[in-house]
PDB file of C-alpha atoms and ligand atoms in Angstrom:
ATOM      1  CA  UNK A 259      11.532  13.145  -6.433  1.00 39.00           C
ATOM      2  CA  UNK A 260       7.843  11.750  -5.796  1.00 40.00           C
ATOM      3  CA  UNK A 261       6.793  10.899  -2.562  1.00 39.00           C
ATOM      4  CA  UNK A 262       5.698   7.636  -3.427  1.00 39.00           C
ATOM      5  CA  UNK A 263       9.511   6.592  -4.018  1.00 43.00           C
ATOM      6  CA  UNK A 264      10.418   7.245  -0.515  1.00 45.00           C
ATOM      7  CA  UNK A 265      10.459   4.812   2.586  1.00 49.00           C
ATOM      8  CA  UNK A 266       9.686   5.984   5.926  1.00 50.00           C
ATOM      9  CA  UNK A 267      12.450   3.957   7.957  1.00 50.00           C
ATOM     10  CA  UNK A 268      11.091   4.377  11.637  1.00 46.00           C
ATOM     11  CA  UNK A 269      11.255   6.708  14.660  1.00 44.00           C
ATOM     12  CA  UNK A 270      14.987   7.414  16.000  1.00 43.00           C
ATOM     13  CA  UNK A 271      13.342   6.204  19.170  1.00 43.00           C
ATOM     14  CA  UNK A 272      12.782   2.726  18.403  1.00 42.00           C
ATOM     15  CA  UNK A 273      13.952  -0.339  20.019  1.00 43.00           C
ATOM     16  CA  UNK A 274      15.656  -2.526  18.189  1.00 41.00           C
ATOM     17  CA  UNK A 275      15.791  -0.198  15.065  1.00 48.00           C
ATOM     18  CA  UNK A 276      18.066   1.887  17.526  1.00 50.00           C
ATOM     19  CA  UNK A 277      21.047   0.853  16.406  1.00 53.00           C
ATOM     20  CA  UNK A 278      20.699   0.780  12.450  1.00 56.00           C
ATOM     21  CA  UNK A 279      19.325   4.002  12.699  1.00 57.00           C
ATOM     22  CA  UNK A 280      21.564   5.566  14.483  1.00 60.00           C
ATOM     23  CA  UNK A 281      24.131   4.147  12.228  1.00 63.00           C
ATOM     24  CA  UNK A 282      22.565   5.513   9.334  1.00 60.00           C
ATOM     25  CA  UNK A 283      22.243   8.931  10.970  1.00 62.00           C
ATOM     26  CA  UNK A 284      25.644   8.799  11.410  1.00 64.00           C
ATOM     27  CA  UNK A 285      26.680   8.351   8.257  1.00 65.00           C
ATOM     28  CA  UNK A 286      24.237  11.262   6.946  1.00 62.00           C
ATOM     29  CA  UNK A 287      24.885  13.894   9.180  1.00 63.00           C
ATOM     30  CA  UNK A 288      28.437  13.574  10.857  1.00 64.00           C
ATOM     31  CA  UNK A 289      30.089  16.573  11.323  1.00 66.00           C
ATOM     32  CA  UNK A 290      27.785  18.738   9.297  1.00 67.00           C
ATOM     33  CA  UNK A 291      25.495  21.775  10.355  1.00 64.00           C
ATOM     34  CA  UNK A 292      22.804  19.796  10.556  1.00 65.00           C
ATOM     35  CA  UNK A 293      23.970  17.578  13.469  1.00 66.00           C
ATOM     36  CA  UNK A 294      23.831  20.436  15.772  1.00 66.00           C
ATOM     37  CA  UNK A 295      20.087  20.944  14.480  1.00 66.00           C
ATOM     38  CA  UNK A 296      19.172  17.406  15.565  1.00 64.00           C
ATOM     39  CA  UNK A 297      20.770  17.380  18.669  1.00 63.00           C
ATOM     40  CA  UNK A 298      18.690  20.958  19.623  1.00 63.00           C
ATOM     41  CA  UNK A 299      15.525  18.957  18.557  1.00 61.00           C
ATOM     42  CA  UNK A 300      14.630  21.431  15.433  1.00 60.00           C
ATOM     43  CA  UNK A 301      14.562  19.016  12.837  1.00 63.00           C
ATOM     44  CA  UNK A 302      11.355  16.638  12.401  1.00 60.00           C
ATOM     45  CA  UNK A 303      13.113  14.171   9.783  1.00 62.00           C
ATOM     46  CA  UNK A 304      15.679  13.490   7.467  1.00 62.00           C
ATOM     47  CA  UNK A 305      15.837  12.348   4.126  1.00 63.00           C
ATOM     48  CA  UNK A 306      18.376  10.125   2.607  1.00 60.00           C
ATOM     49  CA  UNK A 307      18.418  10.508  -1.052  1.00 59.00           C
ATOM     50  CA  UNK A 308      20.652   7.912  -1.717  1.00 59.00           C
ATOM     51  CA  UNK A 309      19.048   5.312   0.167  1.00 56.00           C
ATOM     52  CA  UNK A 310      15.323   6.735  -0.858  1.00 54.00           C
ATOM     53  CA  UNK A 311      14.558   6.625   3.003  1.00 58.00           C
ATOM     54  CA  UNK A 312      12.769   9.180   5.351  1.00 59.00           C
ATOM     55  CA  UNK A 313      14.100   8.911   8.975  1.00 61.00           C
ATOM     56  CA  UNK A 314      11.445  10.431  11.108  1.00 59.00           C
ATOM     57  CA  UNK A 315      11.995  11.659  14.334  1.00 60.00           C
ATOM     58  CA  UNK A 316       9.272  11.153  17.340  1.00 55.00           C
ATOM     59  CA  UNK A 317       7.709  14.156  17.145  1.00 55.00           C
ATOM     60  CA  UNK A 318       7.051  14.072  13.432  1.00 53.00           C
ATOM     61  CA  UNK A 319       6.145  10.012  13.839  1.00 53.00           C
ATOM     62  CA  UNK A 320       3.581  10.983  16.418  1.00 49.00           C
ATOM     63  CA  UNK A 321       2.342  13.701  13.856  1.00 47.00           C
ATOM     64  CA  UNK A 322       1.987  11.241  11.143  1.00 51.00           C
ATOM     65  CA  UNK A 323       0.155   8.483  13.022  1.00 49.00           C
ATOM     66  CA  UNK A 324       2.813   5.834  12.549  1.00 50.00           C
ATOM     67  CA  UNK A 325       3.478   3.323  14.917  1.00 47.00           C
ATOM     68  CA  UNK A 326       7.225   2.197  15.513  1.00 47.00           C
ATOM     69  CA  UNK A 327       8.146  -0.724  13.525  1.00 46.00           C
ATOM     70  CA  UNK A 328       7.227  -3.993  15.584  1.00 43.00           C
ATOM     71  CA  UNK A 329       5.607  -2.030  17.860  1.00 45.00           C
ATOM     72  CA  UNK A 330       2.096  -3.002  19.061  1.00 41.00           C
ATOM     73  CA  UNK A 331      -0.116  -0.077  19.392  1.00 44.00           C
ATOM     74  CA  UNK A 332      -3.098   1.530  19.361  1.00 41.00           C
ATOM     75  CA  UNK A 333      -2.167   4.653  18.153  1.00 45.00           C
ATOM     76  CA  UNK A 334      -3.717   6.025  15.189  1.00 43.00           C
ATOM     77  CA  UNK A 335      -2.102   4.769  12.111  1.00 55.00           C
ATOM     78  CA  UNK A 336      -1.100   5.497   8.489  1.00 84.00           C
ATOM     79  CA  UNK A 337      -4.032   4.103   6.708  1.00 92.00           C
ATOM     80  CA  UNK A 338      -6.213   7.017   4.933  1.00 90.00           C
ATOM     81  CA  UNK A 339      -9.806   5.811   6.169  1.00 91.00           C
ATOM     82  CA  UNK A 340      -8.682   5.594   9.402  1.00 91.00           C
ATOM     83  CA  UNK A 341      -6.930   9.137   9.457  1.00 89.00           C
ATOM     84  CA  UNK A 342      -9.517  10.595   8.074  1.00 88.00           C
ATOM     85  CA  UNK A 343     -11.795   9.680  11.206  1.00 88.00           C
ATOM     86  CA  UNK A 344     -12.225  12.856  13.678  1.00 87.00           C
ATOM     87  CA  UNK A 345     -10.412  11.945  16.665  1.00 87.00           C
ATOM     88  CA  UNK A 346     -13.603  11.082  18.709  1.00 87.00           C
ATOM     89  CA  UNK A 347     -14.654   8.696  15.976  1.00 88.00           C
ATOM     90  CA  UNK A 348     -11.116   6.788  15.941  1.00 88.00           C
ATOM     91  CA  UNK A 349     -10.755   6.777  19.923  1.00 87.00           C
ATOM     92  CA  UNK A 350     -13.967   5.083  19.857  1.00 88.00           C
ATOM     93  CA  UNK A 351     -12.789   2.651  17.346  1.00 90.00           C
ATOM     94  CA  UNK A 352      -9.047   2.276  18.435  1.00 89.00           C
ATOM     95  CA  UNK A 353      -9.509  -0.215  21.186  1.00 91.00           C
ATOM     96  CA  UNK A 354     -10.744  -2.739  18.790  1.00 93.00           C
ATOM     97  CA  UNK A 355      -7.931  -2.157  16.030  1.00 93.00           C
ATOM     98  CA  UNK A 356      -5.796  -5.312  16.301  1.00 94.00           C
ATOM     99  CA  UNK A 357      -2.370  -4.488  14.607  1.00 93.00           C
ATOM    100  CA  UNK A 358      -1.599  -7.730  12.556  1.00 95.00           C
ATOM    101  CA  UNK A 359       1.476  -8.362  10.248  1.00 96.00           C
ATOM    102  CA  UNK A 360       0.370 -10.308   6.921  1.00 95.00           C
ATOM    103  CA  UNK A 361       2.546 -12.891   5.012  1.00 94.00           C
ATOM    104  CA  UNK A 362       2.280 -12.777   1.467  1.00 90.00           C
ATOM    105  CA  UNK A 363      -0.044 -15.082  -0.005  1.00 90.00           C
ATOM    106  CA  UNK A 364      -2.494 -14.967   2.762  1.00 95.00           C
ATOM    107  CA  UNK A 365      -6.130 -15.408   1.889  1.00 96.00           C
ATOM    108  CA  UNK A 366      -8.286 -13.089   4.120  1.00 97.00           C
ATOM    109  CA  UNK A 367     -11.574 -13.306   2.589  1.00 96.00           C
ATOM    110  CA  UNK A 368     -12.969 -16.233   0.171  1.00 94.00           C
ATOM    111  CA  UNK A 369     -15.734 -15.699  -2.188  1.00 92.00           C
ATOM    112  CA  UNK A 370     -19.271 -16.549  -0.320  1.00 92.00           C
ATOM    113  CA  UNK A 371     -17.993 -17.049   2.932  1.00 95.00           C
ATOM    114  CA  UNK A 372     -18.893 -14.665   5.902  1.00 96.00           C
ATOM    115  CA  UNK A 373     -16.440 -11.792   6.381  1.00 96.00           C
ATOM    116  CA  UNK A 374     -15.401 -12.315  10.088  1.00 96.00           C
ATOM    117  CA  UNK A 375     -12.795  -9.312  10.007  1.00 97.00           C
ATOM    118  CA  UNK A 376     -12.036  -5.937   8.027  1.00 97.00           C
ATOM    119  CA  UNK A 377      -8.609  -4.879   7.014  1.00 97.00           C
ATOM    120  CA  UNK A 378      -6.847  -1.790   6.809  1.00 96.00           C
ATOM    121  CA  UNK A 379      -3.824  -1.808   5.301  1.00 95.00           C
ATOM    122  CA  UNK A 380      -0.719   0.332   6.381  1.00 93.00           C
ATOM    123  CA  UNK A 381       2.154  -0.779   4.133  1.00 89.00           C
ATOM    124  CA  UNK A 382       0.867  -4.165   2.453  1.00 92.00           C
ATOM    125  CA  UNK A 383      -1.010  -4.611  -0.714  1.00 92.00           C
ATOM    126  CA  UNK A 384      -3.831  -7.152  -1.252  1.00 94.00           C
ATOM    127  CA  UNK A 385      -5.542  -8.556  -4.335  1.00 92.00           C
ATOM    128  CA  UNK A 386      -9.162  -8.542  -4.994  1.00 91.00           C
ATOM    129  CA  UNK A 387      -9.508 -11.907  -7.253  1.00 89.00           C
ATOM    130  CA  UNK A 388     -12.770 -13.384  -8.540  1.00 85.00           C
ATOM    131  CA  UNK A 389     -12.743 -17.097  -8.503  1.00 76.00           C
ATOM    132  CA  UNK A 390     -13.972 -19.240 -11.577  1.00 72.00           C
ATOM    133  CA  UNK A 391     -14.421 -23.146 -11.690  1.00 70.00           C
ATOM    134  CA  UNK A 392     -10.949 -24.610 -11.800  1.00 72.00           C
ATOM    135  CA  UNK A 393      -9.331 -21.997  -9.601  1.00 68.00           C
ATOM    136  CA  UNK A 394      -8.287 -19.700 -12.250  1.00 71.00           C
ATOM    137  CA  UNK A 395      -8.447 -16.157 -11.555  1.00 77.00           C
ATOM    138  CA  UNK A 396      -7.557 -12.428 -12.613  1.00 79.00           C
ATOM    139  CA  UNK A 397      -7.081  -9.244 -10.482  1.00 82.00           C
ATOM    140  CA  UNK A 398     -10.172  -6.769 -10.042  1.00 83.00           C
ATOM    141  CA  UNK A 399      -9.018  -4.698  -7.551  1.00 85.00           C
ATOM    142  CA  UNK A 400      -5.975  -3.621  -5.348  1.00 88.00           C
ATOM    143  CA  UNK A 401      -6.010  -2.260  -2.046  1.00 92.00           C
ATOM    144  CA  UNK A 402      -3.248  -0.611  -0.048  1.00 91.00           C
ATOM    145  CA  UNK A 403      -2.763   2.164   2.602  1.00 92.00           C
ATOM    146  CA  UNK A 404      -5.665   4.419   0.785  1.00 89.00           C
ATOM    147  CA  UNK A 405      -8.485   1.775   1.420  1.00 92.00           C
ATOM    148  CA  UNK A 406      -9.635  -1.246   3.267  1.00 95.00           C
ATOM    149  CA  UNK A 407     -11.042  -5.133   2.667  1.00 96.00           C
ATOM    150  CA  UNK A 408     -14.543  -5.652   3.199  1.00 96.00           C
ATOM    151  CA  UNK A 409     -16.317  -2.912   1.871  1.00 94.00           C
ATOM    152  CA  UNK A 410     -19.580  -4.753   1.173  1.00 93.00           C
ATOM    153  CA  UNK A 411     -20.311  -4.471   4.762  1.00 93.00           C
ATOM    154  CA  UNK A 412     -21.052  -0.517   3.763  1.00 91.00           C
ATOM    155  CA  UNK A 413     -23.295  -2.080   1.323  1.00 91.00           C
ATOM    156  CA  UNK A 414     -25.137  -4.237   4.060  1.00 91.00           C
ATOM    157  CA  UNK A 415     -23.516  -7.253   2.326  1.00 94.00           C
ATOM    158  CA  UNK A 416     -21.953  -9.797   5.158  1.00 94.00           C
ATOM    159  CA  UNK A 417     -20.306 -11.961   2.456  1.00 94.00           C
ATOM    160  CA  UNK A 418     -17.428 -11.482   0.167  1.00 93.00           C
ATOM    161  CA  UNK A 419     -17.880 -11.900  -3.255  1.00 90.00           C
ATOM    162  CA  UNK A 420     -14.384 -12.358  -4.258  1.00 91.00           C
ATOM    163  CA  UNK A 421     -11.004 -13.355  -2.575  1.00 93.00           C
ATOM    164  CA  UNK A 422      -8.932 -11.280  -0.943  1.00 95.00           C
ATOM    165  CA  UNK A 423      -4.925 -12.521  -1.028  1.00 93.00           C
ATOM    166  CA  UNK A 424      -1.997 -10.626   0.209  1.00 94.00           C
ATOM    167  CA  UNK A 425       0.106 -10.025  -2.723  1.00 90.00           C
ATOM    168  CA  UNK A 426       2.811  -8.009  -0.831  1.00 90.00           C
ATOM    169  CA  UNK A 427       2.977  -9.115   2.988  1.00 91.00           C
ATOM    170  CA  UNK A 428       3.048  -6.107   5.582  1.00 91.00           C
ATOM    171  CA  UNK A 429       1.509  -4.186   8.520  1.00 92.00           C
ATOM    172  CA  UNK A 430      -2.216  -3.602   8.672  1.00 95.00           C
ATOM    173  CA  UNK A 431      -4.857  -3.037  11.460  1.00 95.00           C
ATOM    174  CA  UNK A 432      -8.114  -5.178  11.813  1.00 96.00           C
ATOM    175  CA  UNK A 433     -11.253  -5.088  13.182  1.00 96.00           C
ATOM    176  CA  UNK A 434     -14.350  -7.652  13.498  1.00 96.00           C
ATOM    177  CA  UNK A 435     -17.044  -7.199  11.352  1.00 96.00           C
ATOM    178  CA  UNK A 436     -19.630  -6.422  14.126  1.00 95.00           C
ATOM    179  CA  UNK A 437     -17.484  -3.885  15.719  1.00 94.00           C
ATOM    180  CA  UNK A 438     -16.628  -2.544  12.410  1.00 94.00           C
ATOM    181  CA  UNK A 439     -20.495  -2.253  11.372  1.00 94.00           C
ATOM    182  CA  UNK A 440     -21.313  -0.504  14.544  1.00 92.00           C
ATOM    183  CA  UNK A 441     -18.496   1.943  13.939  1.00 91.00           C
ATOM    184  CA  UNK A 442     -19.929   2.793  10.494  1.00 91.00           C
ATOM    185  CA  UNK A 443     -23.542   3.159  12.154  1.00 91.00           C
ATOM    186  CA  UNK A 444     -21.922   5.818  14.604  1.00 87.00           C
ATOM    187  CA  UNK A 445     -19.546   7.637  12.156  1.00 89.00           C
ATOM    188  CA  UNK A 446     -21.040  10.198   9.299  1.00 89.00           C
ATOM    189  CA  UNK A 447     -17.063  10.606   8.347  1.00 89.00           C
ATOM    190  CA  UNK A 448     -16.766   6.738   7.855  1.00 90.00           C
ATOM    191  CA  UNK A 449     -19.646   6.158   5.650  1.00 91.00           C
ATOM    192  CA  UNK A 450     -18.578   9.129   3.565  1.00 91.00           C
ATOM    193  CA  UNK A 451     -14.839   7.853   3.512  1.00 90.00           C
ATOM    194  CA  UNK A 452     -16.224   4.600   2.664  1.00 92.00           C
ATOM    195  CA  UNK A 453     -19.089   5.420  -0.080  1.00 92.00           C
ATOM    196  CA  UNK A 454     -16.198   7.759  -1.944  1.00 91.00           C
ATOM    197  CA  UNK A 455     -13.590   4.704  -1.433  1.00 91.00           C
ATOM    198  CA  UNK A 456     -15.997   2.509  -3.074  1.00 91.00           C
ATOM    199  CA  UNK A 457     -16.686   4.783  -5.858  1.00 90.00           C
ATOM    200  CA  UNK A 458     -13.081   4.795  -6.400  1.00 88.00           C
ATOM    201  CA  UNK A 459     -13.068   0.859  -6.335  1.00 87.00           C
ATOM    202  CA  UNK A 460     -15.399   0.844  -8.996  1.00 87.00           C
ATOM    203  CA  UNK A 461     -14.450   3.298 -11.211  1.00 87.00           C
ATOM    204  CA  UNK A 462     -11.013   1.402 -11.168  1.00 85.00           C
ATOM    205  CA  UNK A 463     -12.110  -1.769 -11.891  1.00 84.00           C
ATOM    206  CA  UNK A 464     -13.705  -0.410 -15.050  1.00 87.00           C
ATOM    207  CA  UNK A 465     -10.471   1.285 -16.058  1.00 86.00           C
ATOM    208  CA  UNK A 466      -8.761  -2.403 -15.271  1.00 85.00           C
ATOM    209  CA  UNK A 467     -11.249  -3.929 -17.889  1.00 85.00           C
ATOM    210  CA  UNK A 468     -10.843  -1.393 -20.353  1.00 89.00           C
ATOM    211  CA  UNK A 469      -6.965  -1.640 -19.655  1.00 90.00           C
ATOM    212  CA  UNK A 470      -6.877  -5.341 -20.368  1.00 87.00           C
ATOM    213  CA  UNK A 471      -8.701  -5.117 -23.571  1.00 89.00           C
ATOM    214  CA  UNK A 472      -6.805  -2.372 -25.198  1.00 93.00           C
ATOM    215  CA  UNK A 473      -3.326  -2.026 -24.050  1.00 94.00           C
ATOM    216  CA  UNK A 474      -0.074  -3.777 -24.614  1.00 95.00           C
ATOM    217  CA  UNK A 475       1.245  -6.251 -21.932  1.00 95.00           C
ATOM    218  CA  UNK A 476       4.334  -4.143 -21.616  1.00 96.00           C
ATOM    219  CA  UNK A 477       2.639  -0.856 -20.871  1.00 95.00           C
ATOM    220  CA  UNK A 478       0.643  -2.741 -18.595  1.00 95.00           C
ATOM    221  CA  UNK A 479       3.333  -4.245 -16.581  1.00 95.00           C
ATOM    222  CA  UNK A 480       4.809  -1.025 -16.353  1.00 96.00           C
ATOM    223  CA  UNK A 481       1.448   0.650 -15.067  1.00 94.00           C
ATOM    224  CA  UNK A 482       1.205  -2.283 -12.616  1.00 92.00           C
ATOM    225  CA  UNK A 483       4.348  -1.490 -11.206  1.00 94.00           C
ATOM    226  CA  UNK A 484       3.870   2.189 -10.288  1.00 94.00           C
ATOM    227  CA  UNK A 485       0.797   1.429  -8.603  1.00 90.00           C
ATOM    228  CA  UNK A 486       2.233  -0.975  -6.171  1.00 90.00           C
ATOM    229  CA  UNK A 487       5.347   1.167  -5.746  1.00 91.00           C
ATOM    230  CA  UNK A 488       2.850   3.954  -4.958  1.00 87.00           C
ATOM    231  CA  UNK A 489       0.780   1.734  -2.457  1.00 85.00           C
ATOM    232  CA  UNK A 490       3.809   0.055  -0.577  1.00 85.00           C
ATOM    233  CA  UNK A 491       5.489   3.718  -0.343  1.00 83.00           C
ATOM    234  CA  UNK A 492       8.559   2.045  -1.881  1.00 88.00           C
ATOM    235  CA  UNK A 493      10.645   1.946  -5.293  1.00 93.00           C
ATOM    236  CA  UNK A 494      11.700  -1.558  -4.392  1.00 93.00           C
ATOM    237  CA  UNK A 495       9.653  -4.296  -3.667  1.00 91.00           C
ATOM    238  CA  UNK A 496       9.319  -8.364  -4.217  1.00 90.00           C
ATOM    239  CA  UNK A 497       6.922  -9.607  -6.922  1.00 90.00           C
ATOM    240  CA  UNK A 498       7.047 -12.673  -8.566  1.00 89.00           C
ATOM    241  CA  UNK A 499       6.487 -13.211 -12.312  1.00 91.00           C
ATOM    242  CA  UNK A 500       3.616 -15.722 -11.133  1.00 89.00           C
ATOM    243  CA  UNK A 501       1.714 -13.053  -9.314  1.00 86.00           C
ATOM    244  CA  UNK A 502       2.163 -10.589 -11.904  1.00 90.00           C
ATOM    245  CA  UNK A 503       1.000 -13.063 -14.636  1.00 91.00           C
ATOM    246  CA  UNK A 504      -2.050 -14.355 -12.249  1.00 85.00           C
ATOM    247  CA  UNK A 505      -3.174 -10.391 -11.723  1.00 84.00           C
ATOM    248  CA  UNK A 506      -2.868  -9.471 -15.018  1.00 89.00           C
ATOM    249  CA  UNK A 507      -4.647 -12.352 -16.732  1.00 86.00           C
ATOM    250  CA  UNK A 508      -1.632 -13.659 -18.972  1.00 91.00           C
ATOM    251  CA  UNK A 509       0.694 -16.198 -19.722  1.00 92.00           C
ATOM    252  CA  UNK A 510       3.990 -16.132 -17.413  1.00 93.00           C
ATOM    253  CA  UNK A 511       6.132 -15.931 -20.924  1.00 95.00           C
ATOM    254  CA  UNK A 512       4.606 -12.556 -21.383  1.00 95.00           C
ATOM    255  CA  UNK A 513       5.722 -11.075 -17.983  1.00 95.00           C
ATOM    256  CA  UNK A 514       9.510 -12.414 -18.624  1.00 95.00           C
ATOM    257  CA  UNK A 515       9.473 -10.657 -22.462  1.00 96.00           C
ATOM    258  CA  UNK A 516       8.151  -7.227 -20.764  1.00 96.00           C
ATOM    259  CA  UNK A 517      10.403  -7.418 -17.696  1.00 96.00           C
ATOM    260  CA  UNK A 518      13.390  -7.990 -19.801  1.00 95.00           C
ATOM    261  CA  UNK A 519      12.056  -5.126 -22.343  1.00 97.00           C
ATOM    262  CA  UNK A 520      11.709  -2.647 -19.171  1.00 97.00           C
ATOM    263  CA  UNK A 521      15.182  -3.934 -17.877  1.00 96.00           C
ATOM    264  CA  UNK A 522      16.690  -3.343 -21.410  1.00 97.00           C
ATOM    265  CA  UNK A 523      15.715   0.358 -21.394  1.00 96.00           C
ATOM    266  CA  UNK A 524      17.263   0.729 -17.672  1.00 96.00           C
ATOM    267  CA  UNK A 525      13.795   1.724 -16.390  1.00 97.00           C
ATOM    268  CA  UNK A 526      13.705  -1.096 -13.776  1.00 97.00           C
ATOM    269  CA  UNK A 527      16.043  -3.963 -12.223  1.00 96.00           C
ATOM    270  CA  UNK A 528      14.444  -7.573 -11.700  1.00 94.00           C
ATOM    271  CA  UNK A 529      16.227 -10.474 -10.269  1.00 91.00           C
ATOM    272  CA  UNK A 530      14.538 -13.398  -8.573  1.00 88.00           C
ATOM    273  CA  UNK A 531      11.437 -11.303  -7.816  1.00 89.00           C
ATOM    274  CA  UNK A 532      13.438  -8.451  -6.262  1.00 93.00           C
ATOM    275  CA  UNK A 533      12.032  -5.594  -8.735  1.00 95.00           C
ATOM    276  CA  UNK A 534      13.480  -1.799  -8.272  1.00 96.00           C
ATOM    277  CA  UNK A 535      12.117   1.306 -10.182  1.00 97.00           C
ATOM    278  CA  UNK A 536      15.607   2.788 -11.636  1.00 96.00           C
ATOM    279  CA  UNK A 537      13.410   5.663 -14.087  1.00 96.00           C
ATOM    280  CA  UNK A 538      10.033   6.515 -12.787  1.00 95.00           C
ATOM    281  CA  UNK A 539       9.828   9.031 -15.391  1.00 95.00           C
ATOM    282  CA  UNK A 540      10.977   6.974 -17.994  1.00 96.00           C
ATOM    283  CA  UNK A 541       8.534   3.958 -16.517  1.00 96.00           C
ATOM    284  CA  UNK A 542       5.534   6.394 -16.699  1.00 94.00           C
ATOM    285  CA  UNK A 543       6.300   7.237 -20.114  1.00 95.00           C
ATOM    286  CA  UNK A 544       6.663   3.339 -20.919  1.00 96.00           C
ATOM    287  CA  UNK A 545       3.134   2.822 -19.357  1.00 95.00           C
ATOM    288  CA  UNK A 546      -0.376   3.031 -20.801  1.00 92.00           C
ATOM    289  CA  UNK A 547      -1.286   5.704 -18.220  1.00 84.00           C
ATOM    290  CA  UNK A 548      -4.186   3.925 -16.652  1.00 84.00           C
ATOM    291  CA  UNK A 549      -2.206   4.403 -13.213  1.00 74.00           C
ATOM    292  CA  UNK A 550      -2.063   8.143 -13.601  1.00 65.00           C
ATOM    293  CA  UNK A 551      -5.919   7.868 -14.014  1.00 61.00           C
ATOM    294  CA  UNK A 552      -6.375   5.633 -10.933  1.00 60.00           C
ATOM    295  CA  UNK A 553      -4.310   7.703  -8.950  1.00 60.00           C
ATOM    296  CA  UNK A 554      -6.284  11.027 -10.213  1.00 53.00           C
ATOM    297  CA  UNK A 555      -9.619   9.073  -8.984  1.00 55.00           C
ATOM    298  CA  UNK A 556      -8.221   8.525  -5.403  1.00 53.00           C
ATOM    299  CA  UNK A 557      -6.484  11.751  -5.071  1.00 52.00           C
ATOM    300  CA  UNK A 558     -10.097  13.195  -5.841  1.00 47.00           C
ATOM    301  CA  UNK A 559     -11.705  11.131  -3.285  1.00 45.00           C
TER     302      UNK A 559
HETATM  303 ZN1   ZN B 895      -4.029   0.677 -19.346  1.00 53.17          ZN
END
């Protein structure tokens, strides 16, 4: 099973989540040898394959820099760019990082407007959309926990050229433009990581242009679903036909047909926006493989 298909549930020392997680744990380990090991503190995490969840114990959560769900914290987070900072660099930025929950559909940046905040997604997904007269658009970039929104600041440009809209809601960290610019001047690591990330964004945008021209809609939908799954770190997510049509630049009817074909092949289930990947290997085979190319690029970066 690939890492991208598992979802981290929470720490077992969560607060309001405590009951649910303990219940889940009881189901999984009740009466088994693992129960003793858990009680002795010898286990870091449990993988629940049936629910595709990873249940973390506190030490593992701290090591992975994941804040407990619902917890407002300035502890380091599960965003690749922030995680790449040295401890010292991170500590300088941490007091200015604000934990936010972004709702689906929220617009973070508009083209031509000054950038007030940059965003580091944790488990949300942001679409980058250039706009044309009449409000029509098509996605040219997708930002998840691997990156950030507001990269033009690293090139000395304080104005967004794109609309940044939350595609799938979730957690992110944000920091003001002024603090981010100052952190960038102080941190060689952040400069280096951002240069690599901007290179990846550029390459991804070129690949997307090629994909749109050469590949069939069903292949593109499969690629896009795999890409989304990797960014939200789950095999289940919410995505409407309208939003898929918008980001892929095709008619809604084309998405209905493509999703229907993927369902008939038992690769996914899709009902009222709730999508679940049933057969990841099969979906990869049905895709145009642009997903794999982009994923490899971001791993090299
Ligand atoms: Zn493609």
